[in-house]
Structures are given as C-alpha cells and as structure tokens.
C-alpha cells in the first residue's frame, strides 16, 4: 500500500527518472504533485506494472495531478556530466517546470542535490512506497518509451521498440553490427 505523502501539511512533489541504465536515448525525469485525496487503483512502481497498465494510468495521473512535468536530458549531456548528475539535473528541471512550488520534495533513490531552498528527502525504492514518486516513475517511463518508439522508426535495426535502449543482447549485437547512432551514449560500455 503506497503512502499518500510524507508531510501531510506540505505540498509535496515526487521525483523519479527512467532510462538511467540505457545505452541510448535520454534519461527522462518527472516531478508530480498529487492532491491529498488522490486515488488511483493500481498505482505502483512503474517497473512492477505492464506497459499496458502504465499507459492506462498515465492519463489519470496527468489529469488529476495538481502539477506535473517530464523533462528529457540528452545523451550528450549524460556523457558530459555523467548519468547521476544528469538524473539530478533533469529532476531539478522538472521541478522548475511545475506550475506549483512544492514545500517538500520526495526523491526516489539515495542521491539528490538541494533544489532552491526546498527541503527534500531521498527514499530508496520510493517508487514502491509513495504515491507521488510512483506517479512520477510512470510518467517518466511512459514519456521515455513513447520517444524510444519514435526513434525506433528512424533506427529500426536496434530493437528499441522492445528493449527501449536497455543493454539487451539484441541491442548489443546490433551495435556490434551497425555501430552507434547519434542517440547512443558514448561513455557507456556496450559489453
């Protein structure tokens, strides 16, 4: 059972990312502020849900959230500042894009850098503990998957519709055969 919030008296934003372990494509970062009475049966960590279920929940989250934003951090930026810093930068950009300013930030994972003067709490496996982080995980994942499906049309040999840029055997074999695309992260090891 997911907790609705950590601090009932504050407007809380949940943050998460998708695509951190991928060989290509951006890392997608989301921030979501849910109403205190938010209800969404089936809401959970995006990794525990089927693609179909994530796609069903996305419009509910986008419609009912008080504010939400999804930001993509490019492979070039990832290569320049590393994936951890790119993920944190993306979460900061998503928070900046919210139409409401949160009083507290809940972040999935154990690393974050202060955003403005807003207090934050990192929560390991937070996407399976708090509604706002779970909602952010679903938005980050579905928006990124949508982009990877479009890129798969341009670069059909890499199986991105299936692997979404993760280092599957088929993806690694395609890189060995076809080389890197402009969407691949140059600093990530293929093997």
Coordinates of C-alpha atoms in Angstrom, one line a residue:
X1 CA 0.0 0.0 0.0
X2 CA 1.5 3.3 -1.1
X3 CA 1.6 6.2 1.3
X4 CA -0.2 9.4 0.1
X5 CA 2.5 11.7 1.5
X6 CA 5.4 12.1 4.0
X7 CA 4.3 15.5 5.3
X8 CA 0.5 16.0 5.2
X9 CA 0.8 19.7 5.8
X10 CA 3.1 20.5 2.9
X11 CA 2.6 20.4 -0.9
X12 CA 4.9 17.5 -1.8
X13 CA 6.4 16.8 -5.2
X14 CA 7.6 13.2 -6.0
X15 CA 10.5 12.8 -8.4
X16 CA 11.8 9.9 -10.3
X17 CA 13.6 9.0 -13.6
X18 CA 13.6 6.4 -16.3
X19 CA 16.3 5.2 -18.6
X20 CA 19.3 5.6 -16.3
X21 CA 20.8 2.2 -17.3
X22 CA 20.2 2.5 -21.0
X23 CA 22.8 2.6 -23.7
X24 CA 21.0 5.2 -25.7
X25 CA 18.3 7.9 -25.6
X26 CA 17.8 10.5 -22.9
X27 CA 17.1 10.0 -19.3
X28 CA 13.5 11.1 -18.6
X29 CA 12.9 12.8 -15.3
X30 CA 9.5 13.6 -13.8
X31 CA 8.1 15.6 -10.9
X32 CA 4.5 15.2 -9.8
X33 CA 2.3 16.9 -7.2
X34 CA -0.8 15.0 -6.3
X35 CA -3.9 16.2 -4.5
X36 CA -4.0 15.0 -0.9
X37 CA -7.2 12.9 -1.7
X38 CA -5.7 11.4 -4.8
X39 CA -6.9 7.9 -5.5
X40 CA -5.7 5.7 -8.4
X41 CA -6.3 1.9 -8.1
X42 CA -3.3 0.0 -9.5
X43 CA -0.8 2.8 -8.9
X44 CA 2.7 1.4 -8.2
X45 CA 6.3 1.5 -9.1
X46 CA 6.4 1.6 -13.0
X47 CA 8.8 -1.4 -13.1
X48 CA 6.1 -3.6 -11.4
X49 CA 3.5 -2.7 -14.0
X50 CA 2.9 -3.9 -17.5
X51 CA 3.3 -1.4 -20.4
X52 CA -0.5 -1.6 -20.9
X53 CA -1.2 -0.7 -17.3
X54 CA 1.3 2.2 -17.3
X55 CA -0.4 3.6 -20.4
X56 CA -3.8 3.3 -18.7
X57 CA -2.5 5.1 -15.6
X58 CA -0.7 7.9 -17.4
X59 CA -3.7 10.0 -18.4
X60 CA -5.3 9.6 -15.0
X61 CA -2.1 10.9 -13.3
X62 CA -1.8 13.8 -15.8
X63 CA -5.4 14.8 -15.4
X64 CA -5.7 14.5 -11.6
X65 CA -2.3 15.8 -10.6
X66 CA -2.1 19.4 -9.3
X67 CA 1.1 19.8 -11.3
X68 CA 3.4 17.5 -13.3
X69 CA 6.3 17.8 -15.6
X70 CA 8.6 15.5 -17.6
X71 CA 12.0 16.6 -18.8
X72 CA 14.5 14.7 -21.1
X73 CA 18.2 15.1 -20.5
X74 CA 20.1 14.3 -23.8
X75 CA 22.7 11.6 -24.3
X76 CA 25.2 14.4 -24.9
X77 CA 24.5 16.0 -21.5
X78 CA 24.7 12.5 -19.9
X79 CA 28.1 11.9 -21.5
X80 CA 29.3 15.3 -20.3
X81 CA 28.2 15.3 -16.7
X82 CA 27.6 11.5 -16.0
X83 CA 24.3 9.7 -15.5
X84 CA 23.8 10.5 -11.8
X85 CA 24.3 14.2 -12.3
X86 CA 22.1 14.2 -15.5
X87 CA 19.3 12.5 -13.5
X88 CA 19.5 15.1 -10.7
X89 CA 19.7 17.9 -13.3
X90 CA 16.6 16.5 -15.0
X91 CA 14.7 16.3 -11.7
X92 CA 15.7 19.9 -11.0
X93 CA 14.4 21.0 -14.5
X94 CA 11.2 19.0 -13.9
X95 CA 10.7 20.7 -10.5
X96 CA 11.4 24.1 -12.2
X97 CA 8.7 23.4 -14.8
X98 CA 5.9 22.7 -12.2
X99 CA 3.2 25.3 -12.1
X100 CA 3.2 24.9 -8.3
X101 CA 6.1 25.3 -6.0
X102 CA 6.4 22.3 -3.6
X103 CA 7.1 22.7 0.1
X104 CA 8.9 19.4 0.2
X105 CA 10.4 17.1 -2.4
X106 CA 10.4 13.3 -2.2
X107 CA 13.1 11.7 -4.4
X108 CA 13.4 8.1 -5.5
X109 CA 16.8 6.7 -4.6
X110 CA 19.6 7.8 -2.3
X111 CA 21.3 10.8 -4.1
X112 CA 20.0 14.3 -4.7
X113 CA 21.3 17.8 -4.6
X114 CA 19.3 20.6 -2.9
X115 CA 16.8 22.4 -5.2
X116 CA 16.4 26.1 -4.3
X117 CA 15.7 26.2 -0.5
X118 CA 13.1 23.4 -0.6
X119 CA 13.7 20.6 1.9
X120 CA 14.0 17.1 0.3
X121 CA 14.0 13.5 1.4
X122 CA 15.6 10.7 -0.6
X123 CA 13.7 7.4 -0.3
X124 CA 15.3 4.1 -1.5
X125 CA 12.7 2.2 -3.6
X126 CA 10.5 5.2 -3.0
X127 CA 8.5 4.5 -6.2
X128 CA 7.1 1.5 -4.3
X129 CA 6.4 3.5 -1.1
X130 CA 4.9 6.9 -2.0
X131 CA 2.1 7.7 -4.5
X132 CA 3.8 10.9 -5.9
X133 CA 7.1 9.0 -6.6
X134 CA 5.2 6.1 -8.2
X135 CA 3.2 8.6 -10.3
X136 CA 6.5 10.3 -11.4
X137 CA 8.0 6.9 -12.2
X138 CA 5.0 6.1 -14.5
X139 CA 5.2 9.5 -16.3
X140 CA 9.0 9.3 -16.8
X141 CA 8.7 5.7 -18.1
X142 CA 5.8 6.3 -20.5
X143 CA 7.1 9.5 -21.9
X144 CA 10.5 8.0 -22.5
X145 CA 9.1 4.8 -24.0
X146 CA 7.0 6.9 -26.4
X147 CA 10.2 8.7 -27.5
X148 CA 12.1 5.5 -27.9
X149 CA 9.3 4.0 -30.0
X150 CA 9.5 7.1 -32.3
X151 CA 13.3 6.7 -32.5
X152 CA 12.9 3.0 -33.3
X153 CA 11.2 4.1 -36.6
X154 CA 14.3 6.0 -37.6
X155 CA 16.7 3.3 -36.5
X156 CA 14.9 0.0 -37.0
X157 CA 17.9 -2.3 -36.5
X158 CA 18.3 -1.8 -32.8
X159 CA 15.1 -3.3 -31.5
X160 CA 14.3 -0.2 -29.5
X161 CA 10.5 -0.8 -29.6
X162 CA 11.2 -3.9 -27.5
X163 CA 14.3 -3.0 -25.4
X164 CA 13.7 0.8 -25.1
X165 CA 17.5 1.3 -25.3
X166 CA 18.4 -1.0 -22.5
X167 CA 21.5 -3.2 -23.0
X168 CA 19.8 -6.4 -24.1
X169 CA 21.8 -9.0 -26.1
X170 CA 19.9 -8.0 -29.3
X171 CA 20.8 -4.3 -28.7
X172 CA 24.4 -5.0 -28.0
X173 CA 24.6 -7.3 -31.1
X174 CA 23.1 -4.5 -33.3
X175 CA 25.7 -2.0 -32.0
X176 CA 28.4 -4.5 -32.9
X177 CA 26.9 -4.9 -36.4
X178 CA 25.6 -1.4 -37.2
X179 CA 27.7 0.8 -34.9
X180 CA 26.4 3.6 -32.7
X181 CA 23.6 6.1 -33.6
X182 CA 23.6 9.8 -32.7
X183 CA 21.3 8.7 -29.8
X184 CA 23.8 6.4 -28.2
X185 CA 25.6 7.5 -25.0
X186 CA 29.3 7.4 -25.9
X187 CA 30.6 7.0 -22.3
X188 CA 28.5 3.8 -21.6
X189 CA 30.2 0.4 -22.1
X190 CA 28.4 -1.8 -24.5
X191 CA 29.8 -5.1 -23.3

